[in-house]
Structures are given as C-alpha cells and as structure tokens.
PDB file of N, CA and C in Angstrom:
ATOM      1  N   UNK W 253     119.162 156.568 114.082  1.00 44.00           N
ATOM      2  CA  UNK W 253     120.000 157.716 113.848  1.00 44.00           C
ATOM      3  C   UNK W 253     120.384 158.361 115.169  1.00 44.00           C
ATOM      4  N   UNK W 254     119.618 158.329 115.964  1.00 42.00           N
ATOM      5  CA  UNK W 254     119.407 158.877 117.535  1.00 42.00           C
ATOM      6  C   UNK W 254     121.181 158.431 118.037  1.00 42.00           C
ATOM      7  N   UNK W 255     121.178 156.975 118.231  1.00 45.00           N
ATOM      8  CA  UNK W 255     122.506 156.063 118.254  1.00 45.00           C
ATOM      9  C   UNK W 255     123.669 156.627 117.850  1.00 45.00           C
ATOM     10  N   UNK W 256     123.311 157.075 116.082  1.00 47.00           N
ATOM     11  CA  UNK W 256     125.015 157.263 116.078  1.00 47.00           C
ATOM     12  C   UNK W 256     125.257 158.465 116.190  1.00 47.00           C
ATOM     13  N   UNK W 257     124.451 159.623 116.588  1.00 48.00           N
ATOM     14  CA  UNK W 257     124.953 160.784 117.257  1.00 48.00           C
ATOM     15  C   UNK W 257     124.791 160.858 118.470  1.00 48.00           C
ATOM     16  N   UNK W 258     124.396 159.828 119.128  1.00 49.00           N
ATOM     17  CA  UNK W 258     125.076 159.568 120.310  1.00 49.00           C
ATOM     18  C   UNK W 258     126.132 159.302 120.835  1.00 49.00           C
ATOM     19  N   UNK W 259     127.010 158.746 119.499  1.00 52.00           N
ATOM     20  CA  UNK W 259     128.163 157.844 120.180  1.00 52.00           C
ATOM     21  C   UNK W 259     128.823 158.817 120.145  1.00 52.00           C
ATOM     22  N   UNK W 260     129.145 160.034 119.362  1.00 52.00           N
ATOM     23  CA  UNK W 260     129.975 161.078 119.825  1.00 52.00           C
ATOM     24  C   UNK W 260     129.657 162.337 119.713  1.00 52.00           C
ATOM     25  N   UNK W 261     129.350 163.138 120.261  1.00 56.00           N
ATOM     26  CA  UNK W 261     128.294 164.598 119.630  1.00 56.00           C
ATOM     27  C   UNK W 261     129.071 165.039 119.148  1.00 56.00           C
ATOM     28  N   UNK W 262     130.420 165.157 119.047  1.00 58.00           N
ATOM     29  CA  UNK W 262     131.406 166.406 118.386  1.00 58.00           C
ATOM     30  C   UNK W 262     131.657 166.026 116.945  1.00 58.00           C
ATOM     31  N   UNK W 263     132.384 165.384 116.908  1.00 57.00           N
ATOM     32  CA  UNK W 263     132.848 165.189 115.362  1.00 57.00           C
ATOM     33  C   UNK W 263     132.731 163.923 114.779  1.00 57.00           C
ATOM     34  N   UNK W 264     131.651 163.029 114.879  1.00 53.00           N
ATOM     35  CA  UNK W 264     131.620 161.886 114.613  1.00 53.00           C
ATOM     36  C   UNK W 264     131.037 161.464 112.749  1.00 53.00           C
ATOM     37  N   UNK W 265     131.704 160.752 112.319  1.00 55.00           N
ATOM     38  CA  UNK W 265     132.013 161.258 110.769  1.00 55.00           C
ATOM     39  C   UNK W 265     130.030 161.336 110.300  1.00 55.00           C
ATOM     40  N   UNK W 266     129.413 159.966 110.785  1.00 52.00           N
ATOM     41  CA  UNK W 266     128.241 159.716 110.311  1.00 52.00           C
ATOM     42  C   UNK W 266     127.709 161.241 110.478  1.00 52.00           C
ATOM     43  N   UNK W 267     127.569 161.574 111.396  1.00 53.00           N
ATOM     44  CA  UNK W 267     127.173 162.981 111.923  1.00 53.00           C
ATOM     45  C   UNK W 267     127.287 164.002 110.992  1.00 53.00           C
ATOM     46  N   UNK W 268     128.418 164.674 110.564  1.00 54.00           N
ATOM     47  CA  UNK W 268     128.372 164.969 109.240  1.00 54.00           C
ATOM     48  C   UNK W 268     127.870 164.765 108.047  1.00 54.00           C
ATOM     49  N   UNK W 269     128.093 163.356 107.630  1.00 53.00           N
ATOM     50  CA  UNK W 269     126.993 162.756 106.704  1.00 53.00           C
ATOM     51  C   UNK W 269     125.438 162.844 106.467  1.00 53.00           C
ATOM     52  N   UNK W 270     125.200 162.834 107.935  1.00 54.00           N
ATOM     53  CA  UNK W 270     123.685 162.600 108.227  1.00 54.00           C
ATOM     54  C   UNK W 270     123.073 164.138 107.693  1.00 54.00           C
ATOM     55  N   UNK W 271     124.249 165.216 108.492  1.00 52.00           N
ATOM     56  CA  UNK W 271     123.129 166.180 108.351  1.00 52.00           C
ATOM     57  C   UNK W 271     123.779 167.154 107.326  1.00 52.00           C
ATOM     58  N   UNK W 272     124.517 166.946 106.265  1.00 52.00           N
ATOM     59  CA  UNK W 272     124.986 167.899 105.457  1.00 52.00           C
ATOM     60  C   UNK W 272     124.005 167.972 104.026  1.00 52.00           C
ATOM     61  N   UNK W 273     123.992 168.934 103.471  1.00 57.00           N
ATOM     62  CA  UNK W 273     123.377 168.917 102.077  1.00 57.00           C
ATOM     63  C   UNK W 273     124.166 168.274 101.222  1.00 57.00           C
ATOM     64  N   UNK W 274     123.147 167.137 100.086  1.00 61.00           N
ATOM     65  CA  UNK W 274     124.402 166.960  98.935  1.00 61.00           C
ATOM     66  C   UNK W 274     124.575 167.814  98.358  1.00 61.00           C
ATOM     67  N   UNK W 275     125.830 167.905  97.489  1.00 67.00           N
ATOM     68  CA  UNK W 275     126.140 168.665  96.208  1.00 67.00           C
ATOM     69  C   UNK W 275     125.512 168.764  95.458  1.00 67.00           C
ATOM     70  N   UNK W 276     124.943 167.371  94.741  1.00 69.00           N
ATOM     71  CA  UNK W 276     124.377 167.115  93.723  1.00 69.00           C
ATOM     72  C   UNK W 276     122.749 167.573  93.919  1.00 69.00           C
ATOM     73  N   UNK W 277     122.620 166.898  92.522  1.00 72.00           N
ATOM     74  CA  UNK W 277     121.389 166.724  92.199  1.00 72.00           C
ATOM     75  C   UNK W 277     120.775 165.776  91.948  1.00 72.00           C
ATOM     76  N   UNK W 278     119.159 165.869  92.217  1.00 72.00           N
ATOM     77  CA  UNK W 278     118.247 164.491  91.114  1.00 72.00           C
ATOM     78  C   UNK W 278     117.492 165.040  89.972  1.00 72.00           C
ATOM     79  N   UNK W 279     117.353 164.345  89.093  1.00 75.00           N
ATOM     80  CA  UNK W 279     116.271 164.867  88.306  1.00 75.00           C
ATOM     81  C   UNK W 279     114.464 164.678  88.875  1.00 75.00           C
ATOM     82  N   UNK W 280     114.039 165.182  88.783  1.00 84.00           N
ATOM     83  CA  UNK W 280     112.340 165.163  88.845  1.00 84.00           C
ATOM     84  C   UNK W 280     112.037 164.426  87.805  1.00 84.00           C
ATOM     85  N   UNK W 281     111.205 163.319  88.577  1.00 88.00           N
ATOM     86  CA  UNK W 281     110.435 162.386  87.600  1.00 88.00           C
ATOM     87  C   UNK W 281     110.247 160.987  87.529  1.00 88.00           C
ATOM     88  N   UNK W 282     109.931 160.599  86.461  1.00 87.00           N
ATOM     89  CA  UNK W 282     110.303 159.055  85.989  1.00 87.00           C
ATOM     90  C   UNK W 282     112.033 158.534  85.614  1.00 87.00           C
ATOM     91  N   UNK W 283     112.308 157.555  86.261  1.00 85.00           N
ATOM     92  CA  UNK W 283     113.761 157.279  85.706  1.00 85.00           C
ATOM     93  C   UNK W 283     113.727 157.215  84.197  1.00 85.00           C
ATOM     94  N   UNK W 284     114.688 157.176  83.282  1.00 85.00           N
ATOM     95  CA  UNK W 284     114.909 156.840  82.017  1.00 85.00           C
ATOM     96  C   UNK W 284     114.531 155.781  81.715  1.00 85.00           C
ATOM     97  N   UNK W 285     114.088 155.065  80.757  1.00 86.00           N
ATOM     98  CA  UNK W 285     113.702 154.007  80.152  1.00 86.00           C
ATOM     99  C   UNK W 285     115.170 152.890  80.109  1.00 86.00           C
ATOM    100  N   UNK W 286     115.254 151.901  80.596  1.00 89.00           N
ATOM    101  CA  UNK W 286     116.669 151.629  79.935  1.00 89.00           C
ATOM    102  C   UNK W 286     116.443 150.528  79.054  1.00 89.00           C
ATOM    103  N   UNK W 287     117.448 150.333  78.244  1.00 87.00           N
ATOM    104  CA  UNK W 287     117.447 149.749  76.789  1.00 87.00           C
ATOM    105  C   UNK W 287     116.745 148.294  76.941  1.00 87.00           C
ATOM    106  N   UNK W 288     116.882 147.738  78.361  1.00 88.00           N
ATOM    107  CA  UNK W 288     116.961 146.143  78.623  1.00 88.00           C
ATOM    108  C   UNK W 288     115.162 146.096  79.152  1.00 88.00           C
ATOM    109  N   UNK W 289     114.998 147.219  79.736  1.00 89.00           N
ATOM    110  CA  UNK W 289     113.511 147.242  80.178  1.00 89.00           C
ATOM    111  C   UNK W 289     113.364 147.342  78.790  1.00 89.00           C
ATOM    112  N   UNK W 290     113.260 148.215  77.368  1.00 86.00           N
ATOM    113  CA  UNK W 290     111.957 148.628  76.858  1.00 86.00           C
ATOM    114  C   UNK W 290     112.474 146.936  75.815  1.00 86.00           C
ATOM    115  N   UNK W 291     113.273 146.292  75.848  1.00 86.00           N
ATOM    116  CA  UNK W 291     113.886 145.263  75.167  1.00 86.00           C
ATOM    117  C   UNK W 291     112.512 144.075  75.580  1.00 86.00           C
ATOM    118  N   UNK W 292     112.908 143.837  77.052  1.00 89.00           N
ATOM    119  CA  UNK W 292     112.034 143.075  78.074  1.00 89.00           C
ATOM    120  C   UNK W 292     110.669 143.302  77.365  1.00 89.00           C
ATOM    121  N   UNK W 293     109.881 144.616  77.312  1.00 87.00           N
ATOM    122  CA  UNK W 293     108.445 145.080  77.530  1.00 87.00           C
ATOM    123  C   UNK W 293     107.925 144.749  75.786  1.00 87.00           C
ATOM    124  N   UNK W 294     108.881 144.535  74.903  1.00 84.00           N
ATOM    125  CA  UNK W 294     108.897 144.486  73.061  1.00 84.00           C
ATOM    126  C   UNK W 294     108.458 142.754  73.354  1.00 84.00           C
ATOM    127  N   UNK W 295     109.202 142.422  73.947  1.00 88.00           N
ATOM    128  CA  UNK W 295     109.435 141.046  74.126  1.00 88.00           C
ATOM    129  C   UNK W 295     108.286 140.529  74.127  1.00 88.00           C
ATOM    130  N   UNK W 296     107.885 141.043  75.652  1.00 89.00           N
ATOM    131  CA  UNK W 296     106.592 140.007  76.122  1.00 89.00           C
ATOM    132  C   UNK W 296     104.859 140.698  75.139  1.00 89.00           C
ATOM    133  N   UNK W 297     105.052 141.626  74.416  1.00 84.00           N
ATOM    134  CA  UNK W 297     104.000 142.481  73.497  1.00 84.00           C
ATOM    135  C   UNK W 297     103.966 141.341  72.634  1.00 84.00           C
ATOM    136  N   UNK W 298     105.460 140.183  71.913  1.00 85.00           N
ATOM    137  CA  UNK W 298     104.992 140.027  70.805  1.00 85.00           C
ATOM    138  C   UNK W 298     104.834 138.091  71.413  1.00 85.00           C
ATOM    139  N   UNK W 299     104.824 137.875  72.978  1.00 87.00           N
ATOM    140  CA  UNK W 299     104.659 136.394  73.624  1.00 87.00           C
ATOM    141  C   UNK W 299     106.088 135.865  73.855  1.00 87.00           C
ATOM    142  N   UNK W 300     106.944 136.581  73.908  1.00 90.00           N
ATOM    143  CA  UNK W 300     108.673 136.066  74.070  1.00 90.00           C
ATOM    144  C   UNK W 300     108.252 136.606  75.862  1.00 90.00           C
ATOM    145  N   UNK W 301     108.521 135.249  77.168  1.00 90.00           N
ATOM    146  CA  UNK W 301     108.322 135.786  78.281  1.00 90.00           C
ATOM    147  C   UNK W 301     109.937 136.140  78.475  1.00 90.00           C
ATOM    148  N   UNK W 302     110.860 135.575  78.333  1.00 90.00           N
ATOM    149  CA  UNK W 302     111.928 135.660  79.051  1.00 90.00           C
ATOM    150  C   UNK W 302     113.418 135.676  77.248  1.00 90.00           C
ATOM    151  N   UNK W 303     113.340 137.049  76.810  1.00 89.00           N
ATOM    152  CA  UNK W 303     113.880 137.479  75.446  1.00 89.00           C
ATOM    153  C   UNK W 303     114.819 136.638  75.683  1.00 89.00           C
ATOM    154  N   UNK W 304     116.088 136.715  77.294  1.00 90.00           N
ATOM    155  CA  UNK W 304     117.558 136.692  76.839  1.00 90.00           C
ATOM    156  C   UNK W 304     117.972 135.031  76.994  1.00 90.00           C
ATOM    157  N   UNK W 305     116.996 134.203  77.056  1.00 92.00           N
ATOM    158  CA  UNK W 305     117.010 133.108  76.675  1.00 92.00           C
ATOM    159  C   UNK W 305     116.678 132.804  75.623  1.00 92.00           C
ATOM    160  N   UNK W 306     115.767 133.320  74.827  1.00 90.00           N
ATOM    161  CA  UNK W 306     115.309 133.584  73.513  1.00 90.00           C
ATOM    162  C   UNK W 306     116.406 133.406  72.449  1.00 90.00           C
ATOM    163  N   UNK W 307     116.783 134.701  72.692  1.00 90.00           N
ATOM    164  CA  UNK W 307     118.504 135.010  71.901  1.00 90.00           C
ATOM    165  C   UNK W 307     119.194 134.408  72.015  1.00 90.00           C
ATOM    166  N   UNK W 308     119.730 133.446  72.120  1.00 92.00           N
ATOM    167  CA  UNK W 308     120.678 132.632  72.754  1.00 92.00           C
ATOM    168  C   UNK W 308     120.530 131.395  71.620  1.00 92.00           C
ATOM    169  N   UNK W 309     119.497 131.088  71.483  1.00 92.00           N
ATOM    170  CA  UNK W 309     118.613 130.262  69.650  1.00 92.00           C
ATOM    171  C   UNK W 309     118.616 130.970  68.814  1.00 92.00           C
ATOM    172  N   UNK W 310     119.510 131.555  68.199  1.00 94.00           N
ATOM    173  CA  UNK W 310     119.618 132.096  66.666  1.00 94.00           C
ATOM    174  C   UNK W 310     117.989 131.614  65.824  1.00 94.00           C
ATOM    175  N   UNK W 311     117.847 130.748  66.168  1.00 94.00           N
ATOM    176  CA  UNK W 311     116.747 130.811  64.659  1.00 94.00           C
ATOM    177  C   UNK W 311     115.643 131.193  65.735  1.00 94.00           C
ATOM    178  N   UNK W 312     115.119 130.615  66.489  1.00 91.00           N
ATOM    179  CA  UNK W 312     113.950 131.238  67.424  1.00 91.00           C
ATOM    180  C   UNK W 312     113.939 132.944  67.204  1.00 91.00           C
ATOM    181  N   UNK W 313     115.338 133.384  67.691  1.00 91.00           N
ATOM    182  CA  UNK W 313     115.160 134.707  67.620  1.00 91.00           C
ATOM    183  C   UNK W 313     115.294 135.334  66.497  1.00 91.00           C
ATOM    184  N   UNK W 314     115.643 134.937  65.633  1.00 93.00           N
ATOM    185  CA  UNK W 314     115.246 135.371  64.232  1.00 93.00           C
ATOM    186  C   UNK W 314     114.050 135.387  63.802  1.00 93.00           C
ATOM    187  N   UNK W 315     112.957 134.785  63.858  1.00 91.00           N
ATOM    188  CA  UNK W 315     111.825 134.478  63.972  1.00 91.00           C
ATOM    189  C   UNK W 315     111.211 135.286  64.566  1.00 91.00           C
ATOM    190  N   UNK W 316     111.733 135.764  65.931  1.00 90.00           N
ATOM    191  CA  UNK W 316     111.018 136.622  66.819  1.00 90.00           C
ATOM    192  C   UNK W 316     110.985 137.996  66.190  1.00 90.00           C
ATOM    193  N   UNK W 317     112.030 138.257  65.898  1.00 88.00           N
ATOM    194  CA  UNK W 317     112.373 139.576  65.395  1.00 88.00           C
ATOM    195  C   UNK W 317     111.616 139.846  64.187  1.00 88.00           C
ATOM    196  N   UNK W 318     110.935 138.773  62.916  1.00 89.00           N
ATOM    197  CA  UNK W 318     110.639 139.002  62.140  1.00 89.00           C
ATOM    198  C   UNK W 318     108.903 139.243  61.993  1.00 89.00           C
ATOM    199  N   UNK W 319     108.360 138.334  63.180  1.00 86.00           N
ATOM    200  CA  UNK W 319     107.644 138.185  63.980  1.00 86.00           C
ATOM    201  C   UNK W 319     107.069 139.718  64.043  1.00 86.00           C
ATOM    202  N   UNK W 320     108.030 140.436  64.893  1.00 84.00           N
ATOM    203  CA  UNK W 320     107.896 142.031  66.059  1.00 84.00           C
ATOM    204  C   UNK W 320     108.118 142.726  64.525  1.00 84.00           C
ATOM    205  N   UNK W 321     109.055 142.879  63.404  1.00 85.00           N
ATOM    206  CA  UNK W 321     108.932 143.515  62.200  1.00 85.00           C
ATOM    207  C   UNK W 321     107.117 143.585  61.275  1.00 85.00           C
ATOM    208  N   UNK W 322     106.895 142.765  61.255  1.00 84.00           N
ATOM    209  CA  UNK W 322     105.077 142.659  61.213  1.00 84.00           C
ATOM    210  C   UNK W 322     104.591 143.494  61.611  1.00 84.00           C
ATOM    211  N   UNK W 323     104.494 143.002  63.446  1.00 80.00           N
ATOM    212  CA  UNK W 323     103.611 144.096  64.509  1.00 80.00           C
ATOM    213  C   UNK W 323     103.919 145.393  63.613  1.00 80.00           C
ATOM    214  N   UNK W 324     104.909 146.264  64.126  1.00 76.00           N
ATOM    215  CA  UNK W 324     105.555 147.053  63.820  1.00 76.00           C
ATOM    216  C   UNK W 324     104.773 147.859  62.806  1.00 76.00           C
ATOM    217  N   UNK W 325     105.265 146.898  61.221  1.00 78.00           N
ATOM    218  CA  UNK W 325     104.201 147.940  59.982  1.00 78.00           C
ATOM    219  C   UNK W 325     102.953 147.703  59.872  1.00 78.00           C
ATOM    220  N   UNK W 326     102.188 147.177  60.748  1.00 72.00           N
ATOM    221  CA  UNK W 326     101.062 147.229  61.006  1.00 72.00           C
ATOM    222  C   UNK W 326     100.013 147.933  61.612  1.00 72.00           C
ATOM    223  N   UNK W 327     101.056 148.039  63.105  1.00 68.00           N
ATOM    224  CA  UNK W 327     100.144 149.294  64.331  1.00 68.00           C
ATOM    225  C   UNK W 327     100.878 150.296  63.720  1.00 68.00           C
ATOM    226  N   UNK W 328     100.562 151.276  63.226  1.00 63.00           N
ATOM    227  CA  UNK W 328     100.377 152.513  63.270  1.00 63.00           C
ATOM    228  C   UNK W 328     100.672 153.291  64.555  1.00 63.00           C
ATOM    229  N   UNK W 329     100.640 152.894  65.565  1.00 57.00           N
ATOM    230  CA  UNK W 329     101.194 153.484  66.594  1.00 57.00           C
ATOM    231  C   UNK W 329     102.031 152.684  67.678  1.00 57.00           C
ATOM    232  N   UNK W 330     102.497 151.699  67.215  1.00 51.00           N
ATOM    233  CA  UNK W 330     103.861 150.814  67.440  1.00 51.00           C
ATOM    234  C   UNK W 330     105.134 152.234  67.277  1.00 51.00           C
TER     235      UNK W 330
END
C-alpha cells in the first residue's frame, strides 16, 4: 500500500479508495445459509456424496428423495 501512495501523493485514484469509508454496510455474523449448501449438507446426512450428479438419474434420485422423506418422519428433530 506504501507503493501506491507513493506513486502520487495528491490525487491518485487508489488513494482515495484506500482511505475513504464505505457507504455501505455488512451484516454481523454468519453468512446466510444458501439453498445449494443446506441441499449439499441433506445430501451427504442421507450417503448421497456428490447430490448434483445424483440428480441427473431420475430414478437414483427419486429414491434418494424418498429415502431423505423417511429420515425426515422419523427424527423428530430433522
């Protein structure tokens, strides 16, 4: 960083960049869950390592799904 406010002390764009506040915001925390992770994490709970090859075999994944419908009314806290 030293470098590129070296190369020009006055108005050099990085320079600005470097030291301005964003606008925005972040949230505090854990990111959101996204649909493909908690998809992934269902997957490998019921022995499917790699789902989106899975899916791709209609009857395998039919199976799977009916499979994870079981788990499901079973655990109580599924």
């Amino acid at each position: 960083m030293d470098l590129i406010c070296a190369a020009n002390g006055q108005n050099f764009p990085s320079r600005k960049y470097f030291f301005t506040s964003p606008n925005g915001y972040q949230k505090k925390g854990r990111p959101r869950t996204r649909w493909s992770d908690a998809i992934s994490r269902d997957a490998r709970t019921i022995g499917i390592p790699n789902w989106r090859t899975t899916a791709k075999n209609r009857e395998v994944w039919k199976a799977a799904i009916d499979k994870a419908e079981l788990i499901t009314k079973n655990d109580k806290y599924f």
